[in-house]
């Protein structure tokens, strides 16, 4: 969209520089671009059925709706769009506009007089109540409202619009000739730059009410479903500022500005835009007209609720709780059960770390079902499943609950929640250590087509659910040692979710963790240490744990032990069981690396008990493996025999495998194998051999 000077042509909805909605009973006004669209419609009606093929007419019909609803575009771009659909018609439109622009004012007057003939006759070319018919009637009515001076300004703008289009066409022709000499790649970039510059200085005028509503709904849908196809944050904010310059009381523009500021994590601007949205909603009287006297209070309570959600998103939990209390108070005074249900859901989010939070959540689900709110009920069920998964409930009960939630999704066509449910299943199976089931669910989600594409014209494949599934897929490959495959998945993630998108932090953390594991496996501890800063910025708990692992690998045992103990207390306090087990495994490793395997055994048994209690199969297997090694190391120290002596009793295959695991330059001859390495396989083979020999 291009910003325009209001003095270029007359805007019947503008008074003292401000656009007022529906001043003269119309929602549109005539612009040079719309005259070009009218010429296209007129030529389509005059062209016989035999002159245009069925496929060309179908493409033209598909082109019409975005041309009628979308913002004004340059004449050269309009020519290209028509030429792609029907080259013959594009030539006729170009000749007709040229004759009108290079002729006289009476030619434009005659053109608008002839438009009324489209509705005459027993079988008119255009039906009055059709989309095209309504557009023609709006344009004829808007043109008839203009005075002579305003008509003259419109004709002058049409001439300028045509001259800019001709100039751009000549520049494109020169570029094509230069492109053959200087190379295709370089000129494509220049052509893109010139196109962007011209659209910025193009004079298309402020948007009409319909165009503004279409633009806002389109961008809001793209921000929700496919952020990469929406305008960049800076470009979108520029267009919104242009809209608000002509109509400061346009409430929907303030709300889209709020969503746009959320993309870049700008808490001040997002709060400012959100408050302006509800202020304008009250001032314009939109809520009061639709809800009577309750409109004012409804805006206030939902403003407080959205403010609480905003503060919660940025981690301002005290401010969120205060705003939520205000929303609950106003909703109770108005007896608004729907608003109270939303408040109840956010109360759970704020207090989900408490032990009795599941009671609040169960009550929220029952109330949502009672009041017929399937979206809230489904979110409550999925939150309850997530909480039960962390509490160690069996997988079959969780999947049964998600099955009931899926029935709600398909019944009410909640495609967004369908994606969230499948991503939830992927995370649950991976938490329980069932990599095959997690892989299956992730592949199922990635191969699905969304229901949203039917309504908004956008494939809903760039949502948070898809980012989560792809991150799980990359980590599953990395755990198996397939780092090349994981890199390909991460490359695809970076293309789908650019660094400035709101879900980019997911793959950033995943990428940092995979690089860290690979550096540790390769013994590049200095490289792993440099990655800790990035991990800490995205996840502080994960960053502290990785820092302790690096210190332990660098034989800084005392510093690593202090860090692990602090982290263990913190994770036990916030009930992060998965991280507690990982910390216990690292503490046990620290003990037997310090030649104290006896002290490591109780720690490993505690980790094994937690893994069994919470049904974390992967961590339980890793703990059993560490127990076997601790017992073996304890046996070595008890017999006062070097590890090499006992290893020589094994088979030749075991010798070659064990030689890969020993490090001659280290004080410890054998380290615990890490995830995703070939050392894991050799270690398992050695354990099997020792079990067979009766050494353990």
XYZ file of C-alpha atoms in Angstrom:
696
model
C 0.000 0.000 0.000
C 1.202 3.433 -0.808
C 0.893 6.530 1.278
C -0.724 9.504 -0.468
C -1.068 13.233 -0.163
C -4.689 14.107 0.427
C -4.388 17.268 -1.714
C -3.875 15.251 -4.887
C -7.537 14.475 -5.376
C -10.821 15.071 -3.628
C -11.846 12.730 -0.848
C -15.564 13.123 -0.040
C -15.066 11.456 3.376
C -12.431 13.934 4.534
C -13.128 17.000 6.639
C -10.253 19.173 7.867
C -7.746 16.459 7.007
C -9.593 13.685 8.881
C -11.548 10.887 7.251
C -14.989 10.431 8.776
C -16.806 7.203 8.094
C -19.901 7.458 5.889
C -20.202 11.280 5.830
C -22.236 11.368 2.617
C -23.855 7.963 3.024
C -21.179 6.230 0.921
C -18.217 4.087 1.839
C -16.171 4.568 -1.343
C -14.836 7.336 -3.532
C -13.448 7.481 -7.022
C -9.685 7.225 -7.559
C -7.623 6.822 -10.744
C -6.987 3.194 -9.857
C -10.705 2.508 -9.527
C -11.327 4.154 -12.875
C -8.833 1.665 -14.354
C -10.727 -1.196 -12.682
C -13.985 0.187 -14.105
C -12.400 0.183 -17.550
C -11.445 -3.466 -17.035
C -15.015 -4.367 -16.056
C -16.416 -2.469 -19.012
C -14.073 -4.212 -21.443
C -14.956 -7.610 -19.967
C -18.635 -6.862 -20.609
C -18.012 -5.704 -24.174
C -15.806 -8.664 -25.071
C -17.769 -11.555 -26.515
C -17.653 -15.053 -25.111
C -15.746 -16.369 -28.129
C -12.972 -13.753 -27.873
C -11.880 -14.879 -24.401
C -11.334 -18.537 -23.568
C -13.001 -20.213 -20.632
C -9.715 -20.513 -18.674
C -8.894 -16.819 -19.251
C -12.341 -15.755 -18.076
C -11.985 -17.924 -15.004
C -8.640 -16.337 -14.185
C -10.140 -12.867 -14.671
C -13.009 -13.658 -12.320
C -10.551 -14.837 -9.665
C -8.561 -11.630 -10.150
C -11.552 -9.315 -9.742
C -12.218 -9.798 -6.026
C -8.750 -8.769 -4.772
C -8.798 -5.858 -7.228
C -12.139 -4.626 -5.868
C -11.353 -5.155 -2.191
C -7.630 -4.501 -2.064
C -5.745 -1.206 -1.849
C -4.894 0.902 -4.872
C -1.905 -0.281 -6.894
C 0.177 1.264 -9.671
C -1.018 1.128 -13.256
C 1.988 -0.895 -14.416
C 1.302 -3.540 -11.774
C -2.369 -3.618 -12.795
C -1.324 -4.186 -16.409
C 0.857 -7.105 -15.373
C -1.919 -8.736 -13.374
C -4.387 -8.459 -16.260
C -1.798 -9.653 -18.774
C -1.115 -12.769 -16.737
C -4.825 -13.635 -16.894
C -5.703 -12.455 -20.424
C -3.094 -10.689 -22.636
C -5.689 -9.640 -25.216
C -7.842 -7.858 -22.657
C -4.794 -6.173 -21.088
C -4.036 -4.540 -24.432
C -7.624 -3.270 -24.791
C -7.601 -1.824 -21.254
C -4.294 -0.077 -21.876
C -5.566 1.533 -25.099
C -8.830 2.633 -23.471
C -7.087 4.275 -20.492
C -4.590 5.954 -22.805
C -7.374 7.469 -24.935
C -9.132 8.743 -21.818
C -6.010 10.204 -20.189
C -4.662 11.837 -23.364
C -8.080 13.073 -24.434
C -10.341 15.571 -22.742
C -12.390 15.778 -19.593
C -15.564 15.009 -21.498
C -14.169 11.545 -22.337
C -14.164 10.646 -18.635
C -17.659 12.160 -18.262
C -18.904 10.065 -21.163
C -17.316 6.934 -19.685
C -19.245 7.301 -16.419
C -22.462 8.035 -18.313
C -22.045 4.783 -20.258
C -21.535 2.737 -17.086
C -25.232 2.958 -16.266
C -26.010 1.036 -19.465
C -24.560 -2.089 -17.845
C -27.742 -2.444 -15.760
C -30.220 -1.738 -18.583
C -32.059 -4.252 -20.722
C -33.933 -7.445 -19.992
C -30.656 -9.355 -19.608
C -28.179 -6.845 -18.176
C -24.441 -7.472 -18.259
C -24.162 -6.969 -14.505
C -26.703 -7.731 -11.810
C -27.353 -4.828 -9.434
C -26.923 -6.868 -6.239
C -23.776 -8.738 -7.326
C -20.309 -7.817 -6.058
C -19.416 -6.139 -9.340
C -22.833 -4.478 -9.549
C -22.513 -2.978 -6.067
C -19.052 -1.694 -6.903
C -20.309 -0.044 -10.106
C -23.233 1.566 -8.310
C -20.953 2.898 -5.545
C -18.603 4.424 -8.099
C -21.423 6.005 -10.108
C -22.950 7.450 -6.933
C -19.600 8.759 -5.664
C -18.836 10.361 -9.034
C -22.241 12.035 -9.205
C -21.582 13.681 -5.805
C -18.483 15.491 -7.070
C -18.525 19.155 -8.021
C -16.914 20.389 -11.226
C -13.669 21.398 -9.489
C -13.486 17.999 -7.838
C -14.047 16.260 -11.180
C -11.226 18.311 -12.682
C -8.877 17.291 -9.836
C -9.843 13.671 -10.396
C -9.080 13.934 -14.116
C -5.715 15.561 -13.376
C -4.930 12.702 -10.987
C -5.889 10.207 -13.698
C -3.450 11.814 -16.130
C -0.670 11.714 -13.537
C -1.542 8.091 -12.735
C -1.290 7.194 -16.438
C 2.020 9.026 -16.907
C 3.570 7.242 -13.929
C 2.402 3.924 -15.354
C 3.888 4.662 -18.764
C 7.158 5.742 -17.196
C 7.353 2.539 -15.207
C 6.647 0.475 -18.345
C 9.552 2.140 -20.155
C 11.847 1.558 -17.185
C 10.888 -2.127 -17.130
C 11.712 -2.438 -20.830
C 15.107 -0.813 -20.304
C 15.766 -3.130 -17.388
C 15.054 -6.194 -19.485
C 17.641 -5.067 -22.036
C 20.178 -4.327 -19.322
C 19.410 -7.632 -17.655
C 20.667 -9.534 -20.674
C 24.005 -7.759 -20.474
C 24.708 -7.538 -16.747
C 23.264 -10.799 -15.469
C 19.905 -11.979 -14.323
C 20.485 -12.207 -10.592
C 21.715 -8.659 -10.134
C 18.920 -7.101 -12.158
C 16.210 -9.011 -10.316
C 17.319 -7.274 -7.148
C 17.355 -3.853 -8.874
C 13.932 -4.447 -10.365
C 12.569 -5.303 -6.938
C 14.097 -2.166 -5.438
C 12.650 0.089 -8.165
C 9.229 -1.499 -7.757
C 9.258 -0.909 -4.031
C 10.387 2.691 -4.437
C 7.647 3.459 -6.933
C 4.957 1.962 -4.750
C 6.181 4.117 -1.903
C 5.841 7.366 -3.894
C 2.768 6.231 -5.827
C -0.298 8.389 -5.288
C -3.184 6.076 -4.589
C -4.851 7.996 -1.795
C -6.039 7.003 1.650
C -7.948 3.761 1.854
C -11.692 3.693 1.805
C -13.563 2.039 4.650
C -13.946 -1.230 2.743
C -10.324 -1.282 1.638
C -9.118 -0.568 5.157
C -11.286 -3.320 6.625
C -10.075 -5.791 4.009
C -6.442 -4.838 4.599
C -6.752 -5.149 8.383
C -8.544 -8.515 8.249
C -6.037 -9.875 5.745
C -2.996 -8.826 7.770
C -4.529 -10.074 11.033
C -5.201 -13.466 9.425
C -1.640 -13.627 8.103
C -0.180 -12.729 11.505
C -2.141 -15.579 13.037
C -1.627 -18.264 10.392
C 1.413 -17.414 8.270
C 3.497 -14.544 9.561
C 6.076 -14.804 6.773
C 3.496 -13.706 4.178
C 2.418 -10.650 6.173
C 4.123 -7.283 5.882
C 7.272 -6.800 7.893
C 6.769 -5.142 11.306
C 8.202 -1.818 10.087
C 6.169 -1.781 6.848
C 2.956 -2.774 8.575
C 3.391 -0.124 11.262
C 4.018 2.472 8.556
C 0.760 1.590 6.822
C -1.133 1.591 10.112
C 0.247 5.021 10.980
C -0.919 6.201 7.560
C -4.408 4.844 8.265
C -4.519 6.439 11.703
C -3.341 9.752 10.286
C -6.547 10.052 8.277
C -8.789 8.417 10.885
C -7.354 8.416 14.443
C -10.539 6.816 15.800
C -10.199 3.662 13.698
C -10.233 1.147 16.576
C -9.364 -1.933 14.502
C -6.175 -0.282 13.255
C -5.044 0.230 16.855
C -5.662 -3.448 17.606
C -3.633 -4.587 14.590
C -0.892 -2.235 15.762
C -1.052 -4.025 19.123
C -0.601 -7.409 17.399
C 2.230 -6.036 15.297
C 4.083 -4.718 18.352
C 3.718 -8.104 20.017
C 5.751 -9.593 17.146
C 8.786 -7.523 18.109
C 8.207 -7.862 21.884
C 7.644 -4.115 22.330
C 5.781 -4.012 25.627
C 5.354 -0.223 25.759
C 3.954 0.216 22.235
C 1.749 -2.867 22.476
C 0.224 -1.638 25.759
C -0.254 1.821 24.258
C -2.044 0.423 21.169
C -4.224 -1.929 23.216
C -5.452 0.876 25.470
C -6.112 3.100 22.455
C -8.149 0.313 20.850
C -10.572 0.066 23.766
C -10.668 3.838 24.189
C -11.685 4.283 20.543
C -14.140 1.408 20.821
C -15.940 3.274 23.581
C -15.687 6.720 21.944
C -17.070 5.597 18.576
C -20.058 3.988 20.292
C -19.667 0.735 18.376
C -20.093 -1.363 21.484
C -23.021 0.670 22.772
C -24.916 0.324 19.525
C -24.588 -3.440 19.472
C -24.991 -4.119 23.171
C -27.079 -1.247 24.467
C -26.130 0.133 27.850
C -23.871 -2.865 28.492
C -21.483 -1.857 25.707
C -19.439 0.537 27.839
C -18.913 -1.966 30.675
C -18.199 -4.778 28.224
C -15.359 -2.808 26.678
C -13.900 -2.036 30.090
C -13.871 -5.615 31.358
C -12.417 -7.039 28.163
C -9.835 -4.266 28.133
C -8.713 -5.320 31.611
C -8.716 -8.978 30.544
C -6.564 -8.308 27.467
C -4.237 -6.168 29.546
C -3.811 -9.067 31.977
C -3.013 -11.415 29.082
C -0.466 -8.911 27.748
C 1.322 -8.592 31.102
C 1.297 -12.375 31.526
C 2.922 -12.811 28.123
C 5.784 -10.516 29.077
C 6.189 -12.114 32.521
C 4.717 -9.239 34.545
C 2.677 -11.527 36.766
C 1.843 -9.023 39.519
C 0.471 -6.481 37.052
C -1.383 -9.294 35.281
C -3.012 -10.389 38.518
C -4.145 -6.839 39.318
C -5.649 -6.384 35.855
C -7.332 -9.783 36.093
C -8.897 -8.892 39.431
C -10.296 -5.730 37.866
C -11.750 -7.718 34.965
C -13.353 -10.220 37.363
C -14.887 -7.432 39.428
C -16.466 -5.711 36.411
C -17.623 -9.032 34.930
C -19.294 -10.026 38.194
C -21.096 -6.691 38.373
C -22.395 -7.210 34.833
C -23.088 -10.942 35.318
C -20.974 -11.765 32.225
C -20.323 -15.515 32.491
C -18.308 -15.683 29.264
C -15.844 -13.063 30.465
C -15.652 -14.799 33.842
C -14.752 -18.048 32.090
C -11.866 -16.363 30.300
C -10.754 -14.873 33.593
C -10.887 -18.304 35.212
C -8.642 -19.717 32.485
C -6.105 -16.947 33.017
C -6.260 -17.495 36.770
C -5.029 -21.029 36.145
C -2.218 -19.731 33.929
C -1.072 -17.368 36.665
C -1.310 -19.992 39.406
C -0.424 -23.195 37.586
C 2.658 -23.739 39.758
C 0.479 -24.265 42.808
C -0.371 -27.775 43.925
C -4.143 -27.211 43.817
C -4.206 -25.589 40.369
C -5.716 -28.707 38.765
C -8.908 -28.144 40.801
C -9.265 -24.688 39.265
C -8.628 -26.113 35.821
C -11.205 -28.891 36.159
C -13.778 -26.349 37.317
C -12.924 -24.156 34.312
C -13.469 -27.032 31.854
C -16.847 -27.942 33.378
C -18.034 -24.334 33.275
C -16.844 -23.867 29.684
C -18.807 -26.942 28.583
C -21.857 -25.705 30.494
C -21.840 -22.287 28.810
C -21.107 -23.713 25.356
C -17.539 -22.450 24.914
C -15.795 -25.281 23.026
C -12.584 -23.320 22.441
C -12.034 -22.669 26.151
C -13.122 -26.205 27.050
C -10.615 -27.723 24.631
C -7.780 -25.510 25.845
C -8.635 -26.482 29.403
C -8.576 -30.194 28.561
C -5.202 -29.877 26.857
C -3.788 -27.911 29.791
C -5.101 -30.591 32.124
C -3.466 -33.314 30.003
C -0.181 -31.425 30.061
C -0.342 -31.100 33.832
C -1.155 -34.807 34.258
C 1.746 -35.724 31.957
C 4.168 -33.828 34.185
C 2.585 -35.586 37.157
C 3.454 -39.011 35.676
C 0.030 -40.288 34.643
C -0.145 -43.198 32.219
C -0.094 -42.421 28.519
C -3.314 -44.299 27.693
C -5.383 -42.094 30.025
C -3.850 -38.949 28.574
C -4.515 -40.064 25.004
C -8.136 -40.870 25.882
C -8.561 -37.329 27.213
C -7.005 -35.862 24.070
C -9.336 -38.028 21.982
C -12.327 -36.391 23.683
C -10.758 -33.019 22.998
C -10.291 -33.908 19.325
C -13.989 -34.686 19.032
C -14.719 -31.101 20.056
C -12.211 -29.809 17.508
C -13.669 -31.691 14.564
C -17.242 -30.992 15.623
C -16.696 -27.231 15.741
C -13.986 -27.066 12.996
C -11.355 -25.682 15.374
C -8.404 -26.347 13.086
C -5.944 -24.367 15.201
C -6.686 -26.575 18.207
C -6.364 -29.711 16.064
C -2.775 -28.700 15.312
C -2.124 -27.896 18.968
C -3.499 -31.289 20.023
C -1.201 -33.201 17.667
C 1.794 -31.131 18.776
C 0.813 -31.899 22.364
C 0.798 -35.630 21.608
C 4.244 -35.323 20.032
C 5.609 -33.629 23.152
C 3.993 -36.174 25.497
C 5.386 -39.193 23.639
C 8.817 -37.590 23.585
C 8.596 -36.806 27.297
C 7.854 -40.468 27.966
C 10.802 -41.501 25.805
C 8.760 -43.081 22.988
C 10.630 -41.607 20.045
C 8.811 -43.689 17.410
C 5.378 -42.483 18.512
C 6.642 -38.900 18.771
C 8.039 -39.128 15.261
C 4.747 -40.486 13.953
C 2.707 -37.653 15.484
C 5.124 -35.014 14.199
C 4.935 -36.423 10.673
C 1.143 -36.524 10.887
C 1.001 -32.834 11.783
C 3.427 -31.814 9.049
C 1.440 -33.679 6.396
C -1.922 -32.170 7.353
C -3.744 -29.521 5.354
C -5.451 -26.881 7.435
C -9.126 -26.014 7.372
C -8.171 -22.334 7.527
C -7.050 -22.311 3.880
C -10.684 -22.568 2.772
C -11.666 -19.402 4.612
C -8.631 -17.121 4.507
C -6.770 -18.319 1.446
C -3.697 -19.127 3.521
C -2.261 -22.530 4.305
C -1.964 -22.623 8.071
C 1.471 -24.169 8.126
C 3.533 -21.540 9.910
C 1.874 -21.602 13.309
C 3.491 -22.350 16.652
C 2.319 -25.977 16.510
C 4.299 -26.637 13.344
C 7.362 -24.954 14.829
C 7.136 -27.187 17.910
C 6.731 -30.344 15.790
C 9.712 -29.468 13.595
C 11.868 -28.733 16.647
C 10.985 -32.140 18.101
C 11.851 -33.704 14.768
C 15.278 -32.031 14.718
C 16.046 -33.077 18.299
C 14.965 -36.670 17.638
C 17.408 -36.899 14.728
C 20.168 -35.278 16.783
C 19.678 -37.741 19.641
C 20.254 -40.584 17.188
C 23.451 -38.962 15.928
C 21.937 -37.856 12.582
C 23.205 -34.301 12.812
C 23.073 -33.768 9.039
C 19.347 -34.559 9.008
C 18.814 -32.316 12.030
C 20.597 -29.489 10.214
C 18.264 -29.892 7.241
C 15.221 -29.669 9.502
C 16.637 -26.565 11.187
C 17.348 -25.007 7.797
C 13.716 -25.564 6.861
C 12.666 -24.040 10.194
C 14.713 -20.914 9.533
C 13.040 -20.502 6.159
C 9.560 -20.944 7.594
C 10.129 -18.811 10.676
C 12.578 -15.937 10.022
C 14.509 -14.543 12.995
C 12.129 -11.586 13.340
C 9.025 -13.805 13.623
C 7.349 -14.411 16.967
C 8.005 -18.180 16.994
C 11.682 -17.965 16.010
C 12.818 -18.457 19.631
C 11.707 -22.094 19.445
C 14.137 -23.104 16.710
C 16.831 -20.786 18.051
C 16.894 -22.698 21.351
C 16.701 -26.036 19.539
C 19.598 -25.071 17.258
C 21.761 -23.921 20.165
C 21.132 -27.140 22.117
C 21.980 -29.367 19.142
C 25.167 -27.422 18.445
C 26.084 -27.691 22.127
C 25.590 -31.478 22.189
C 27.622 -31.896 19.027
C 30.464 -29.745 20.369
C 30.529 -31.736 23.624
C 30.579 -35.028 21.744
C 33.495 -33.795 19.637
C 35.399 -32.625 22.736
C 35.275 -28.967 21.647
C 34.540 -27.596 25.086
C 35.545 -24.025 24.236
C 32.939 -23.995 21.456
C 30.304 -25.472 23.771
C 31.108 -22.823 26.385
C 30.501 -20.054 23.840
C 27.052 -21.494 23.092
C 25.984 -21.386 26.754
C 25.335 -17.624 26.604
C 22.847 -17.987 23.771
C 21.064 -20.867 25.495
C 20.819 -18.901 28.744
C 19.266 -15.939 26.940
C 16.493 -18.192 25.617
C 16.095 -20.532 28.610
C 17.844 -19.674 31.854
C 17.432 -23.121 33.484
C 18.758 -24.933 30.425
C 21.638 -22.467 30.212
C 22.724 -23.033 33.819
C 22.593 -26.804 33.329
C 24.708 -26.627 30.174
C 27.214 -24.384 31.932
C 27.608 -26.980 34.680
C 28.125 -29.715 32.076
C 30.914 -27.689 30.429
C 32.605 -26.993 33.768
C 32.452 -30.688 34.598
C 33.996 -31.637 31.264
C 36.788 -29.137 31.897
C 37.512 -30.838 35.265
C 36.336 -27.816 37.270
C 34.527 -30.109 39.677
C 33.924 -27.756 42.609
C 32.388 -25.010 40.459
C 30.239 -27.538 38.604
C 29.062 -29.115 41.865
C 28.003 -25.759 43.343
C 26.117 -24.855 40.182
C 24.372 -28.221 40.014
C 23.313 -28.081 43.648
C 21.751 -24.623 43.215
C 20.014 -25.757 40.055
C 18.736 -28.914 41.757
C 17.144 -26.922 44.593
C 15.539 -24.505 42.115
C 14.153 -27.284 39.877
C 12.741 -29.157 42.864
C 11.036 -25.956 43.967
C 9.369 -25.342 40.593
C 8.719 -29.105 40.115
C 10.668 -29.510 36.896
C 11.099 -33.274 37.256
C 12.799 -33.831 33.911
C 15.531 -31.334 34.707
C 15.845 -32.693 38.273
C 16.679 -36.140 36.878
C 19.171 -34.689 34.397
C 20.871 -32.751 37.197
C 21.024 -35.888 39.370
C 22.684 -37.788 36.528
C 25.272 -35.034 36.149
C 25.921 -35.001 39.906
C 26.395 -38.772 39.870
C 28.795 -38.481 36.956
C 30.722 -35.848 38.868
C 31.059 -38.232 41.827
C 32.383 -41.227 39.929
C 34.650 -39.026 37.840
C 36.129 -38.027 41.190
C 36.708 -41.740 41.974
C 33.709 -41.879 44.331
C 31.272 -44.274 42.639
C 29.879 -45.381 45.983
C 28.524 -41.874 46.635
C 27.077 -41.797 43.128
C 24.922 -44.902 43.652
C 22.291 -43.313 45.966
C 22.014 -40.340 43.632
C 21.452 -42.625 40.652
C 18.902 -44.675 42.563
C 17.020 -41.468 43.380
C 17.060 -40.506 39.705
C 15.847 -43.992 38.755
C 12.989 -43.803 41.264
C 11.864 -40.446 39.873
C 12.100 -41.736 36.296
C 9.972 -44.761 37.126
C 7.461 -42.706 39.120
C 6.930 -40.181 36.339
C 7.243 -42.817 33.580
C 10.140 -41.096 31.823
C 11.411 -44.119 29.925
C 14.303 -42.431 28.140
C 15.758 -40.981 31.330
C 15.137 -44.278 33.130
C 17.166 -46.147 30.490
C 19.943 -43.599 30.752
C 19.915 -43.916 34.536
C 20.153 -47.724 34.355
C 23.099 -47.369 32.025
C 24.802 -45.007 34.460
C 24.087 -47.413 37.326
C 25.744 -50.222 35.405
C 28.790 -48.112 34.765
C 28.969 -46.902 38.383
C 28.868 -50.499 39.578
C 31.547 -51.438 37.112
C 33.755 -48.529 38.146
C 33.200 -49.446 41.784
C 34.305 -53.020 41.008
C 37.461 -51.747 39.342
C 38.399 -49.614 42.307
C 37.668 -52.457 44.740
C 39.876 -54.941 42.871
C 42.584 -52.269 42.382
C 42.900 -53.348 38.766
C 43.340 -50.973 35.890
C 40.457 -50.773 33.484
C 42.701 -51.860 30.620
C 43.415 -55.200 32.321
C 39.787 -56.144 32.629
C 38.917 -54.861 29.218
C 41.522 -57.175 27.696
C 39.459 -60.146 28.930
C 36.712 -59.141 26.567
C 36.388 -60.112 22.947
C 38.438 -58.472 20.225
C 35.404 -56.511 19.157
C 34.967 -55.123 22.646
C 38.637 -54.095 22.710
C 38.291 -52.051 19.548
C 35.092 -50.471 20.790
C 36.515 -49.611 24.187
C 39.601 -48.091 22.669
C 37.319 -45.517 21.071
C 35.907 -44.531 24.448
C 39.147 -44.087 26.368
C 40.995 -40.787 26.270
C 44.746 -41.120 26.848
C 45.133 -37.403 27.479
C 42.628 -37.395 30.340
C 42.997 -38.308 33.960
C 39.849 -40.428 33.671
C 40.362 -43.310 31.237
C 36.702 -43.790 30.433
C 33.848 -41.256 30.341
C 30.138 -41.754 30.469
C 28.863 -41.816 26.888
C 26.698 -38.922 25.786
C 23.531 -38.896 23.747
C 23.612 -39.240 20.000
C 27.113 -40.648 19.577
C 28.659 -43.866 18.354
C 30.207 -44.190 21.799
C 26.747 -45.053 23.113
C 26.678 -48.183 20.938
C 30.150 -49.289 21.967
C 29.274 -48.731 25.624
C 26.144 -50.878 25.329
C 28.211 -53.590 23.668
C 30.728 -53.531 26.495
C 27.990 -53.752 29.095
C 26.543 -56.805 27.357
C 29.976 -58.418 27.261
C 30.590 -57.753 30.931
C 27.188 -59.133 31.852
C 27.986 -62.257 29.857
C 31.358 -62.637 31.599
C 29.796 -62.179 35.031
C 31.890 -59.157 35.876
C 28.881 -57.135 37.082
